[in-house]
Every structure is written in structure tokens, then in C-alpha cells.
Amino acid sequence: MKYIIVTGGVLSGLGKGITAASIGRMLKNREYKVTVIKIDPYINIDAGTMNPFQHGEVYVLKDGGEADLDLGHYERFLNVELTSDHNITTGKVYLSVIQQERRGGFLGKTVQIIPHITDEIKREIREVAEKSDSDICIVEIGGTVGDIEGMPFLEAIRQMRREEKKENLILVHVTLVPINNIGEQKTKPTQHSVKELKSLGLQPDVIIGRCRDSLSEETKSKISLFCDVPENAVISNYDAKDIYLVPEMLEREELGEYIVKKLKLDGRKVDTRWYRRIKAYSERNKDSIKIALVGKYGLEDAYLSVKEALKHACVREDYNHKIEMRWVEAEDLEESTNLDDYLKEMHGILVPGGFGVRGTKGKIDAIRYARERDIPFLGICLGFQLSVIEFARDVLKINAQSREFEEFNSPAVEDQSQRSSCVIDLLPEQREIKDLGGTMRLGDQEIDIEKNSLAYELYKRDKIRERHRHRYEVNPDYIEVFEENGVKFSGKGGERMEILEIPSNRFFIATQFHPEFRSSLDEPAPAFLGFVRAMIDFKKDQKS
Ligand code: GLN
């Protein structure tokens, strides 16, 4: 097994994850099998309980693992499916060591960070790498060198480096090269962070300088001299117009070849198709389609996978359009007297997943706007549930609500007739559960698709597998009345409704699952391909 360890210096948020994913892509384009491990030095066991407002979206893996959004970058760049084992956190490592200790696993010894925690870290990395049956394992260490939280992980890497053959492990350090107000590239922050790394016993093999522009020869030779790496191992990673352009940029810097040599891999031909496709897309200066994403976290990162999935779909050569996103705060819609101000020129409306009652009214308003004006619509998870509620309220004239918000809104309503009808509810067997912690339905689940439907047109299969992260379902008591009134549930997982469509509309589809988590540039998600196609057609229809 070959290991590429990626650390970061100076600042967090430098795009270390994208850089690591790009390195992976370069190697994949040489037909090596690549896997990735993300280390998050926080004490949470996983990202499941983290607020997307602070951390960006919670990314869901096929085994139901809830992870940091970097795992999403890896899956999208590499078109692989990872599991929660590929996300190692301080919490997981300590939990495992403490459980061993309770079982008497340390035979009376004092349990310490070195060697017990570091041994556990090394064991987990190696086990995951070996199990993945890959040629190369990229390990990204979250945070910045020098953080207290990251120390045990860096120490474990130092030990691994002694234990592995020289050509089996390299260290790539991603750092910031700022530009001062007279336009000079400054190397001091890089020098300091490499010094910090060296003080922990780690000498980088490659230094990648994140900078607004390409690093000058002078900057490169300065970094090379002060940080003890060859000049051709100082690599520019300047701000790219599109994250998918980064692998090709690093390729031009000859990083791919450098890594191949350093790891003593056999030289292989580079397949450049992936680079060319994204390049062609970024150079398109054709028309764009406008889409409104009606969300509430005020932060694009909270819907990262949705944004990426839209792009994956749009990159298709024959689509010939670009995506123009408008981020609409659901609460702004609630306050507005004229939805046209936000939604009028849109070729598509998307309501993504979410939790909690805040903003739901605005999302329902947007869904109604799309349904009534026959604008292409895609609803995801909460967007699916709110589509059900919208239809129930407006067409079926039911005072409809989701159990999630009913409990929240009217806990004191004793008179049952005053309560709204939960068309979205827990399944009957779950309704008595008091503590809902840990009861979410997570990860891959199978869905049966009805032949004569839009969903079948998109997926071209009658059985699919998609990722989930939800607790509530369409209440089985209401399914018949929906179906009698123009809604089609074209995808089902046993008694659970998974896909809703309104066949009388040009493109109105909503899914209980999250199609965005299984989308990559190599294989865009069918629901998104269809949605983007529908937007392009809608735009053309409007023109003619
Ligand atoms: N809050 C809803 C549920 O728990 C939807 C979840 C989501 O959109 N991810 O079922």
C-alpha cells in the first residue's frame, strides 16, 4: 500500500480537501485504484449532530455514516463509494481505546496517547486502506498543523513514516502564499508552518502553495530553499474558476509525475478525458439556465452536494448551457408580498432537504409557485415532504402538516379535531417512541420504480439504490386520496413513499431520498440530469 498524507498549514479552509481529491483524480486518471481517509480531529464521533450552519452540509455515505463534506468531494472527484470507516475522528479513536480498556484489553497498563492512541490511529488507517483493495490511500488530516487536536494524528503519521518503506509514504503539505498590498507573494507563513511540521518530526516531500495567482519562480525557489524540498516539488495551486479544474492545474505543474516517481509507481499513460470535459464546460460561454434554490441555512456550503449535482448534470456535452444559481432564503419569501420578485425568471425551482419548522412556509409557497405555473421542480427529502403538504393543503383542502412541525407548533392543542392532519408522520410502529435520538433512516435503501412513470424514464430501471437521511414518511392513510387526485407515487420502498410526481406538469418530481449524494462528474444523478434537461427545454419553449 502506498500512502499520501495531506496536511495543511497557516489557515483552515484553504481547499485542502479539494487538493487531496485532485491528487486522487490524477492518479485515477493513470488507472491506479485510489481510496481516501479523512481525519477529523474533533471529539464528535461523526458529523451527524453538527449544525450545517457552522460546518456545511452533513454528507451521508452508503452505509449511513454521517460525515464531513470533504468525503463528498472525494466521492465526486473519484467516483468511488466510501463508508464511515473512511472518516476517522478523535471521538471514534478514543471510544475504541476506552472500550478496549474497559474490557481489560491493556492488562493493567496505564493507557496513554503514545502509544495506545497513536497505535489505534495507525491500525485504523492501515485496516481501512487494506480493506479497500486500492493501490494508493490518501489520508487527509483535517485542521491546521499546530492545532492541539491534531497532534496525536501527526505523531501517528511520524511513526508510520518510520515503519513504512521510504517509497511507500509521502507527505504533502498544503499552505497559503498570501499576496501583500504591493503585489508580492509572501513565503513567510509557509516557512513557519513547515517549521512547525518539522518540529513534530515531519519533513514534507511536496509543498502546495495556495495563492491567488500562480507561484512565481522566485517564490518557488525561496520555499524550496527554506523548507528543504526540491524546486519541482513546490507546486502552484492558484484560485480556479471551478474546483474540477484543479486536477488538471496540478497536472500541468507536473505533480502527478512527481508523485508517481516518489512512490516508485510504474509510469502509466494519463487519460485526459475528464480534464477535457470540465475544461470545455468552463469555457462554454453559452446561455445559462436560471435555478432558484430555496433553502434556509444562509450558506451555500449547506447545500454543497446539490449544487455539485446540478453542475455534474449540466456538464453533459449536449446540454450546452451553464447553471446560474439564485440562493433564495425561504424566510424572505414568507415576508414577501410578491413571489415574482424572487422566482419569476427562473427555469427551475429546487427545494432541498432540511430540518425544523423555520422557513417551511416559504418553501411551501415556492413549491406552489412551481406547481401552479408549471415550472420544472425538484424537491428533495424535506422538499418532498413539503410537496406532499402543499398538495394536500391546496388541492385536497386538508389542514395538512408534518408530525415534525405539528408537535412543535401546537403541543397544547388537546382537542384532536383542532389539530392538523399529519400527512407526513412517523410510521405507525414508531409513533409511541419517546426518544427520537438515533432513529433516523440513514444511507442506502432500495426503491422500486413503477414502469410507466417519469422516474422510470430518468432511471431506466425498476430497482434503484439511493441514500437517505430522514425520520418522517408519507402517512399511509392518505396515499389513496393523493393518487386519486393527480399525484403519482412512482417510487416506493415497501410501505414508504420514495418518489412523488405530478404527471400533468411538465416536470414535477420530488424524492424522499437524496439523489445528490450519488452524483459525480463521471456519473451524474439521473434525477438531476432530467431536471436540468427540463429546465433547458422550458427555456427554449419560453423563447419560441
Ligand atoms: N426533517 C425531515 C425528516 O426528518 C426531512 C429530513 C431531510 O430533509 N434530510 O424526515
Coordinates of C-alpha atoms and ligand atoms in Angstrom, one line a residue:
M1 CA 0.0 0.0 0.0
K2 CA 1.2 3.5 -0.9
Y3 CA 0.2 6.4 1.4
I4 CA -0.1 10.1 0.5
I5 CA -0.6 12.1 3.7
V6 CA -2.0 15.6 3.2
T7 CA -1.6 18.2 5.9
G8 CA -2.5 21.9 6.0
G9 CA -0.7 24.9 7.3
V10 CA -1.4 28.6 8.1
L11 CA -5.2 28.6 7.7
S12 CA -8.1 26.3 7.6
G13 CA -10.4 26.5 4.6
L14 CA -7.6 26.5 2.1
G15 CA -9.1 23.9 -0.1
K16 CA -7.0 21.1 1.3
G17 CA -9.9 18.6 0.6
I18 CA -10.1 19.7 -3.0
T19 CA -6.4 19.4 -3.3
A20 CA -6.3 15.9 -1.9
A21 CA -9.2 14.9 -4.1
S22 CA -7.4 16.3 -7.1
I23 CA -4.3 14.3 -6.3
G24 CA -6.5 11.3 -6.2
R25 CA -8.1 12.1 -9.5
M26 CA -4.6 12.5 -11.2
L27 CA -3.7 9.0 -10.0
K28 CA -7.1 7.6 -11.0
N29 CA -6.6 9.0 -14.5
R30 CA -3.5 6.8 -14.6
E31 CA -5.7 3.8 -13.8
Y32 CA -4.5 3.4 -10.2
K33 CA -7.0 2.4 -7.7
V34 CA -7.3 5.1 -5.1
T35 CA -9.0 5.4 -1.8
V36 CA -9.2 8.2 0.7
I37 CA -9.4 8.6 4.5
K38 CA -10.4 11.9 6.1
I39 CA -9.3 12.5 9.6
D40 CA -11.3 15.0 11.6
P41 CA -9.6 15.9 14.9
Y42 CA -12.8 16.8 16.7
I43 CA -14.3 14.8 19.5
N44 CA -17.7 14.2 17.9
I45 CA -18.0 10.6 16.8
D46 CA -19.3 11.8 13.5
A47 CA -20.8 14.9 11.8
G48 CA -24.4 13.7 12.3
T49 CA -25.1 16.0 15.2
M50 CA -23.3 19.1 13.7
N51 CA -25.1 22.2 12.6
P52 CA -24.8 22.7 8.8
F53 CA -24.7 26.4 9.5
Q54 CA -21.3 26.0 11.1
H55 CA -19.9 23.1 9.2
G56 CA -21.6 23.0 5.9
E57 CA -23.7 20.1 4.9
V58 CA -23.7 16.7 6.6
Y59 CA -22.7 14.3 3.9
V60 CA -24.3 10.8 4.0
L61 CA -22.4 7.7 3.0
K62 CA -23.9 4.5 1.7
D63 CA -23.6 2.7 5.0
G64 CA -25.5 5.5 6.7
G65 CA -22.4 7.2 8.0
E66 CA -22.8 10.9 8.5
A67 CA -19.7 12.7 7.6
D68 CA -17.9 15.9 6.9
L69 CA -18.5 17.4 3.4
D70 CA -14.9 16.6 2.3
L71 CA -16.0 13.0 2.0
G72 CA -18.4 14.2 -0.6
H73 CA -15.6 15.8 -2.6
Y74 CA -13.7 12.5 -2.6
E75 CA -16.7 10.6 -3.8
R76 CA -17.5 13.1 -6.5
F77 CA -13.9 13.5 -7.8
L78 CA -13.1 9.8 -7.7
N79 CA -16.5 8.3 -8.4
V80 CA -16.0 5.9 -5.5
E81 CA -18.3 4.9 -2.7
L82 CA -16.8 5.3 0.8
T83 CA -18.1 4.1 4.2
S84 CA -18.0 5.7 7.6
D85 CA -14.7 3.8 8.3
H86 CA -13.1 6.3 5.9
N87 CA -13.8 9.1 8.3
I88 CA -11.7 8.8 11.4
T89 CA -12.4 11.3 14.3
T90 CA -10.8 11.8 17.6
G91 CA -14.1 10.7 19.1
K92 CA -14.0 7.4 17.3
V93 CA -10.4 6.6 18.2
Y94 CA -10.8 7.4 21.9
L95 CA -14.1 5.5 22.1
S96 CA -12.4 2.4 20.7
V97 CA -9.4 2.7 23.0
I98 CA -11.6 3.3 26.0
Q99 CA -13.8 0.3 25.2
Q100 CA -10.7 -1.9 24.9
E101 CA -9.6 -0.5 28.3
R102 CA -12.9 -1.4 29.9
R103 CA -12.7 -4.9 28.5
G104 CA -9.3 -5.2 30.2
G105 CA -7.5 -5.1 26.9
F106 CA -4.4 -3.3 28.3
L107 CA -3.6 -5.8 31.0
G108 CA -3.3 -3.2 33.8
K109 CA -1.1 -0.8 31.9
T110 CA -1.5 3.0 32.0
V111 CA -3.3 3.9 28.8
Q112 CA -1.7 6.8 27.1
I113 CA -1.8 8.9 24.0
I114 CA 1.5 7.4 22.9
P115 CA 1.5 4.5 22.2
H116 CA -2.2 3.5 22.7
I117 CA -4.0 6.3 20.9
T118 CA -1.4 6.5 18.2
D119 CA -1.4 2.7 17.7
E120 CA -5.1 2.8 17.3
I121 CA -4.9 5.6 14.7
K122 CA -2.3 3.6 12.7
R123 CA -4.3 0.5 13.0
E124 CA -7.5 2.2 11.7
I125 CA -5.7 3.8 8.8
R126 CA -4.0 0.6 7.7
E127 CA -7.1 -1.5 8.1
V128 CA -9.3 0.8 6.0
A129 CA -6.6 1.1 3.4
E130 CA -6.0 -2.7 3.1
K131 CA -9.7 -3.4 3.1
S132 CA -10.3 -1.1 0.2
D133 CA -8.1 -3.1 -2.0
S134 CA -6.5 0.0 -3.5
D135 CA -3.1 0.8 -4.8
I136 CA -2.9 4.2 -3.0
C137 CA -4.6 5.6 0.1
I138 CA -4.7 9.3 0.5
V139 CA -5.1 10.4 4.1
E140 CA -6.2 14.0 4.7
I141 CA -5.6 15.4 8.2
G142 CA -8.2 18.0 8.9
G143 CA -7.4 21.2 10.7
T144 CA -4.1 23.1 10.6
V145 CA -0.6 21.9 11.7
G146 CA -0.1 23.2 15.2
D147 CA -3.6 22.6 16.5
I148 CA -3.6 20.7 19.7
E149 CA -6.3 18.4 18.4
G150 CA -4.3 17.3 15.5
M151 CA -1.1 16.3 17.5
P152 CA -1.9 12.6 18.1
F153 CA -2.6 12.1 14.4
L154 CA 0.6 13.8 13.3
E155 CA 2.5 11.8 15.8
A156 CA 0.9 8.6 14.4
I157 CA 2.0 9.7 10.9
R158 CA 5.5 10.3 12.1
Q159 CA 5.6 6.7 13.4
M160 CA 4.1 5.3 10.3
R161 CA 6.7 7.0 8.3
R162 CA 9.4 5.2 10.2
E163 CA 7.6 1.9 9.9
E164 CA 6.8 2.1 6.2
K165 CA 9.4 1.8 3.4
K166 CA 10.5 5.2 2.2
E167 CA 8.8 4.9 -1.2
N168 CA 5.5 3.9 0.4
L169 CA 4.6 7.1 2.2
I170 CA 4.9 10.7 1.2
L171 CA 3.8 13.9 2.9
V172 CA 2.1 16.7 1.0
H173 CA 1.7 20.0 2.8
V174 CA -0.8 22.5 1.6
T175 CA -0.2 26.0 2.7
L176 CA -1.1 29.6 1.9
V177 CA 1.0 32.1 0.0
P178 CA -0.6 35.5 0.5
I179 CA 0.0 38.5 -1.6
N180 CA 0.8 41.8 0.1
N181 CA -0.6 45.2 -0.9
I182 CA 2.2 45.8 -3.4
G183 CA 1.6 42.5 -5.1
E184 CA 4.4 40.4 -3.7
Q185 CA 3.9 36.7 -2.9
K186 CA 4.9 36.2 0.7
T187 CA 6.5 32.9 1.8
K188 CA 6.9 33.5 5.5
P189 CA 3.7 31.9 6.6
T190 CA 4.7 28.8 4.6
Q191 CA 8.1 28.8 6.2
H192 CA 6.6 29.0 9.6
S193 CA 4.1 26.2 9.1
V194 CA 6.8 23.9 7.7
K195 CA 9.0 24.7 10.7
E196 CA 6.1 23.7 12.9
L197 CA 5.7 20.4 10.9
K198 CA 9.4 19.7 11.2
S199 CA 9.4 20.3 14.9
L200 CA 6.9 17.4 15.0
G201 CA 9.4 15.2 13.2
L202 CA 7.7 15.6 9.8
Q203 CA 9.6 16.8 6.7
P204 CA 7.2 17.4 3.8
D205 CA 8.0 15.9 0.4
V206 CA 5.8 18.2 -1.6
I207 CA 4.6 21.8 -0.7
I208 CA 1.5 23.0 -2.5
G209 CA 1.1 26.8 -2.3
R210 CA -2.5 28.1 -2.4
C211 CA -2.3 31.5 -3.9
R212 CA -4.5 33.9 -5.9
D213 CA -2.1 33.5 -8.8
S214 CA 0.4 31.0 -10.0
L215 CA 3.6 31.0 -7.8
S216 CA 6.5 32.8 -9.4
E217 CA 9.8 31.1 -10.0
E218 CA 11.3 33.3 -7.2
T219 CA 8.6 32.2 -4.7
K220 CA 9.1 28.6 -5.6
S221 CA 12.9 28.7 -5.2
K222 CA 12.5 30.6 -1.9
I223 CA 10.2 28.0 -0.5
S224 CA 12.4 25.2 -1.8
L225 CA 15.5 26.7 -0.1
F226 CA 13.9 27.5 3.3
C227 CA 11.7 24.4 3.5
D228 CA 14.1 21.8 2.1
V229 CA 12.1 20.4 -0.8
P230 CA 13.3 20.3 -4.4
E231 CA 12.1 23.2 -6.5
N232 CA 10.0 20.9 -8.7
A233 CA 8.2 19.7 -5.6
V234 CA 6.9 23.2 -4.9
I235 CA 3.6 23.3 -6.6
S236 CA 1.2 26.2 -7.5
N237 CA -2.4 25.8 -6.7
Y238 CA -4.0 29.1 -7.7
D239 CA -7.6 30.1 -7.4
A240 CA -9.5 28.2 -10.1
K241 CA -12.8 29.2 -11.7
D242 CA -14.1 25.8 -11.0
I243 CA -12.9 23.2 -8.4
Y244 CA -12.9 20.5 -11.1
L245 CA -10.2 22.4 -12.9
V246 CA -7.7 21.8 -10.1
P247 CA -6.6 18.3 -11.1
E248 CA -5.5 19.5 -14.5
M249 CA -3.8 22.5 -13.0
L250 CA -1.8 20.2 -10.7
E251 CA -1.1 18.0 -13.7
R252 CA 0.4 21.0 -15.6
E253 CA 2.6 21.6 -12.5
E254 CA 3.8 18.0 -13.1
L255 CA 2.7 17.0 -9.6
G256 CA 1.3 13.7 -11.0
E257 CA 4.6 12.6 -12.4
Y258 CA 6.5 13.7 -9.3
I259 CA 4.3 11.6 -7.1
V260 CA 4.5 8.6 -9.4
K261 CA 8.3 8.8 -9.2
K262 CA 8.4 9.4 -5.5
L263 CA 6.2 6.5 -4.7
K264 CA 8.1 4.4 -7.3
L265 CA 4.9 3.5 -9.1
D266 CA 5.2 2.2 -12.7
G267 CA 4.7 5.1 -15.1
R268 CA 1.3 4.9 -16.8
K269 CA -0.3 6.9 -19.6
V270 CA -2.6 9.7 -18.4
D271 CA -6.2 9.5 -19.6
T272 CA -7.1 13.2 -20.1
R273 CA -10.8 12.8 -21.0
W274 CA -12.0 14.0 -17.6
Y275 CA -9.8 17.1 -17.8
R276 CA -11.1 17.9 -21.2
R277 CA -14.7 17.6 -20.4
I278 CA -14.6 20.0 -17.5
K279 CA -12.4 22.4 -19.4
A280 CA -14.9 22.5 -22.3
Y281 CA -17.7 23.2 -19.7
S282 CA -15.8 26.0 -18.1
E283 CA -15.1 27.6 -21.4
R284 CA -18.7 27.5 -22.6
N285 CA -19.9 31.0 -22.8
K286 CA -23.3 29.9 -23.9
D287 CA -26.7 30.6 -22.4
S288 CA -27.4 29.8 -18.9
I289 CA -30.4 28.3 -17.2
K290 CA -31.5 30.0 -14.0
I291 CA -32.5 28.0 -11.0
A292 CA -33.7 29.1 -7.6
L293 CA -32.7 27.0 -4.6
V294 CA -35.0 27.8 -1.8
G295 CA -33.2 26.9 1.4
K296 CA -32.6 28.4 4.8
Y297 CA -29.1 27.9 6.1
G298 CA -27.9 31.1 4.6
L299 CA -24.8 29.4 3.4
E300 CA -24.1 27.7 0.1
D301 CA -22.0 25.0 1.8
A302 CA -25.1 23.7 3.5
Y303 CA -26.3 22.6 0.1
L304 CA -23.0 21.7 -1.5
S305 CA -23.8 18.3 -2.9
V306 CA -27.0 19.7 -4.5
K307 CA -25.0 22.5 -6.1
E308 CA -22.4 20.0 -7.4
A309 CA -25.0 17.5 -8.7
L310 CA -26.6 20.3 -10.7
K311 CA -23.2 21.1 -12.2
H312 CA -22.4 17.4 -13.0
A313 CA -25.7 17.2 -14.9
C314 CA -25.1 20.4 -16.8
V315 CA -21.5 19.4 -17.9
R316 CA -23.0 16.9 -20.3
E317 CA -21.8 17.9 -23.7
D318 CA -25.1 18.1 -25.5
Y319 CA -26.7 20.3 -22.8
N320 CA -24.7 23.3 -23.8
H321 CA -25.8 25.6 -21.0
K322 CA -24.4 26.8 -17.8
I323 CA -26.1 26.9 -14.4
E324 CA -26.9 30.2 -12.8
M325 CA -27.9 29.7 -9.2
R326 CA -30.1 32.0 -7.2
W327 CA -30.0 31.3 -3.5
V328 CA -33.4 32.2 -2.0
E329 CA -33.8 32.4 1.7
A330 CA -37.1 30.7 2.5
E331 CA -37.9 33.3 5.2
D332 CA -37.5 36.1 2.7
L333 CA -40.2 34.5 0.6
E334 CA -42.5 34.3 3.7
E335 CA -42.2 38.0 4.2
S336 CA -42.5 39.0 0.6
T337 CA -45.9 40.0 -0.9
N338 CA -44.7 39.2 -4.4
L339 CA -43.0 35.9 -5.1
D340 CA -42.3 37.1 -8.6
D341 CA -39.5 39.2 -7.2
Y342 CA -37.7 36.0 -6.4
L343 CA -39.0 33.4 -8.7
K344 CA -40.3 35.0 -11.9
E345 CA -37.5 34.4 -14.4
M346 CA -36.5 31.0 -13.1
H347 CA -36.3 28.0 -15.3
G348 CA -36.4 25.7 -12.4
I349 CA -37.1 25.7 -8.7
L350 CA -35.4 23.3 -6.2
V351 CA -36.4 22.8 -2.6
P352 CA -33.7 20.8 -0.8
G353 CA -33.6 18.8 2.4
G354 CA -33.8 20.4 5.9
F355 CA -34.9 20.1 9.5
G356 CA -37.2 22.2 11.7
V357 CA -40.2 24.3 11.0
R358 CA -38.4 27.6 10.3
G359 CA -38.7 28.6 6.7
T360 CA -41.2 25.8 5.8
K361 CA -43.9 28.3 4.9
G362 CA -41.7 30.0 2.3
K363 CA -40.7 26.6 0.9
I364 CA -44.3 25.6 0.5
D365 CA -45.0 28.9 -1.2
A366 CA -42.2 28.2 -3.7
I367 CA -43.5 24.7 -4.4
R368 CA -47.0 26.1 -5.1
Y369 CA -45.5 28.7 -7.4
A370 CA -43.7 26.0 -9.3
R371 CA -46.7 23.6 -9.4
E372 CA -49.2 26.3 -10.5
R373 CA -47.0 27.9 -13.1
D374 CA -45.7 24.5 -14.4
I375 CA -42.1 25.4 -13.8
P376 CA -39.7 22.4 -13.6
F377 CA -39.4 21.4 -10.0
L378 CA -37.2 19.1 -8.0
G379 CA -37.9 18.5 -4.3
I380 CA -35.5 16.6 -2.1
C381 CA -36.3 15.0 1.3
L382 CA -37.9 17.8 3.3
G383 CA -38.7 19.3 -0.2
F384 CA -40.5 16.1 -1.0
Q385 CA -42.4 16.1 2.3
L386 CA -43.4 19.8 1.8
S387 CA -44.6 19.0 -1.7
V388 CA -47.0 16.4 -0.2
I389 CA -48.2 19.0 2.3
E390 CA -48.6 21.7 -0.3
F391 CA -50.7 19.5 -2.5
A392 CA -52.8 18.3 0.5
R393 CA -53.5 21.9 1.6
D394 CA -54.2 23.4 -1.8
V395 CA -55.8 20.6 -3.8
L396 CA -57.2 18.2 -1.2
K397 CA -58.1 21.1 1.1
I398 CA -56.7 19.2 4.1
N399 CA -55.3 21.2 7.0
A400 CA -52.1 19.3 6.5
Q401 CA -48.9 19.3 8.4
S402 CA -45.9 17.1 9.2
R403 CA -45.6 15.5 12.6
E404 CA -42.2 17.2 12.9
F405 CA -43.8 20.6 13.0
E406 CA -47.2 19.7 14.5
E407 CA -45.6 18.7 17.8
F408 CA -43.6 21.8 17.6
N409 CA -46.4 24.2 16.8
S410 CA -49.3 23.1 18.9
P411 CA -48.2 21.0 21.8
A412 CA -51.0 22.4 23.9
V413 CA -53.9 21.6 21.5
E414 CA -55.8 18.9 23.4
D415 CA -58.9 18.9 21.2
Q416 CA -58.0 16.4 18.5
S417 CA -60.3 18.0 15.9
Q418 CA -58.4 21.2 16.1
R419 CA -55.1 19.5 15.3
S420 CA -53.9 19.4 11.8
S421 CA -53.7 16.2 9.9
C422 CA -50.2 14.7 9.7
V423 CA -49.9 13.7 6.1
I424 CA -46.2 13.4 6.9
D425 CA -45.8 11.3 10.0
L426 CA -43.7 8.7 11.7
L427 CA -44.7 5.2 10.6
P428 CA -47.4 3.8 13.0
E429 CA -44.9 1.5 14.8
Q430 CA -42.7 4.4 15.6
R431 CA -45.3 6.8 17.0
E432 CA -45.0 5.6 20.6
I433 CA -41.2 6.1 20.7
K434 CA -40.5 8.9 23.1
D435 CA -36.8 9.5 22.5
L436 CA -36.2 10.0 18.8
G437 CA -32.4 10.1 19.1
G438 CA -30.7 7.7 16.8
T439 CA -34.0 6.8 14.9
M440 CA -33.2 8.4 11.6
R441 CA -33.3 6.3 8.5
L442 CA -29.9 6.6 7.0
G443 CA -27.9 5.6 4.0
D444 CA -28.6 3.3 1.0
Q445 CA -32.1 1.8 0.7
E446 CA -33.7 0.1 -2.2
I447 CA -36.5 1.6 -4.2
D448 CA -38.9 0.0 -6.6
I449 CA -39.8 2.2 -9.6
E450 CA -43.1 1.9 -11.4
K451 CA -42.6 1.3 -15.1
N452 CA -45.0 3.9 -16.5
S453 CA -43.5 7.0 -14.9
L454 CA -41.2 9.9 -15.2
A455 CA -38.9 8.3 -12.6
Y456 CA -38.6 5.2 -14.9
E457 CA -37.8 7.5 -17.8
L458 CA -35.0 9.0 -15.8
Y459 CA -33.5 5.9 -14.2
K460 CA -34.4 3.4 -16.9
R461 CA -34.6 0.7 -14.2
D462 CA -37.2 -0.7 -11.9
K463 CA -34.9 -1.0 -8.9
I464 CA -32.6 1.7 -7.6
R465 CA -30.5 2.3 -4.6
E466 CA -30.2 5.8 -3.1
R467 CA -29.1 7.5 0.1
H468 CA -31.4 8.6 2.8
R469 CA -31.4 10.8 5.9
H470 CA -34.8 11.3 7.3
R471 CA -37.2 10.3 10.0
Y472 CA -40.7 11.1 8.7
E473 CA -42.7 9.4 5.9
V474 CA -45.9 10.0 3.9
N475 CA -48.7 8.8 6.1
P476 CA -50.1 5.6 4.5
D477 CA -53.6 6.6 5.4
Y478 CA -53.6 9.4 2.8
I479 CA -51.9 7.7 -0.1
E480 CA -55.1 6.7 -1.9
V481 CA -56.6 10.2 -1.8
F482 CA -53.4 11.7 -3.2
E483 CA -53.3 9.1 -6.0
E484 CA -57.0 9.7 -6.8
N485 CA -56.3 13.4 -7.2
G486 CA -53.3 13.6 -9.6
V487 CA -50.3 12.7 -7.6
K488 CA -48.3 9.6 -8.6
F489 CA -46.0 7.9 -6.1
S490 CA -43.8 6.3 -8.7
G491 CA -41.1 5.1 -6.3
K492 CA -41.7 3.0 -3.2
G493 CA -39.6 1.2 -0.6
G494 CA -42.1 -1.2 0.8
E495 CA -44.7 0.8 2.6
R496 CA -42.7 4.0 2.3
M497 CA -43.3 6.5 -0.5
E498 CA -40.0 7.5 -2.1
I499 CA -40.8 9.4 -5.3
L500 CA -43.7 11.8 -6.0
E501 CA -44.6 13.1 -9.4
I502 CA -47.4 15.2 -10.8
P503 CA -47.8 13.8 -14.3
S504 CA -49.9 16.7 -15.6
N505 CA -47.0 19.0 -15.0
R506 CA -44.0 19.2 -17.5
F507 CA -41.5 18.2 -14.8
F508 CA -42.5 18.0 -11.2
I509 CA -40.7 15.4 -9.2
A510 CA -39.7 15.0 -5.6
T511 CA -37.7 12.3 -3.8
Q512 CA -37.6 11.2 -0.2
F513 CA -34.0 10.2 -0.8
H514 CA -31.1 12.4 -1.6
P515 CA -30.0 11.8 -5.2
E516 CA -27.3 14.4 -4.9
F517 CA -25.1 12.1 -2.7
R518 CA -24.6 9.7 -5.6
S519 CA -23.7 12.1 -8.3
S520 CA -20.3 12.7 -9.8
L521 CA -18.9 14.2 -13.0
D522 CA -18.4 10.6 -14.3
E523 CA -22.0 9.6 -13.5
P524 CA -24.4 12.5 -12.9
A525 CA -27.5 11.6 -10.9
P526 CA -30.5 10.7 -13.2
A527 CA -32.9 12.9 -11.3
F528 CA -30.6 15.9 -11.8
L529 CA -29.9 15.1 -15.5
G530 CA -33.7 15.1 -16.1
F531 CA -34.2 18.2 -14.1
V532 CA -31.5 20.2 -16.0
R533 CA -32.9 18.8 -19.3
A534 CA -36.4 20.0 -18.3
M535 CA -35.1 23.5 -17.5
I536 CA -33.3 23.8 -20.8
D537 CA -36.4 22.7 -22.7
F538 CA -38.6 25.0 -20.6
K539 CA -36.3 27.9 -21.5
K540 CA -36.5 27.0 -25.2
D541 CA -40.3 26.8 -25.0
Q542 CA -40.5 30.2 -23.5
K543 CA -38.4 31.7 -26.3
S544 CA -40.5 30.2 -29.1
Ligands
GLN1 N1 -36.9 16.7 8.5 C1 -37.3 15.7 7.7 C2 -37.3 14.3 8.3 O1 -36.6 14.1 9.3 C3 -36.5 15.8 6.4 C4 -35.1 15.4 6.5 C5 -34.2 15.9 5.4 O2 -34.7 16.8 4.6 N2 -33.0 15.5 5.3 O3 -37.9 13.4 7.8

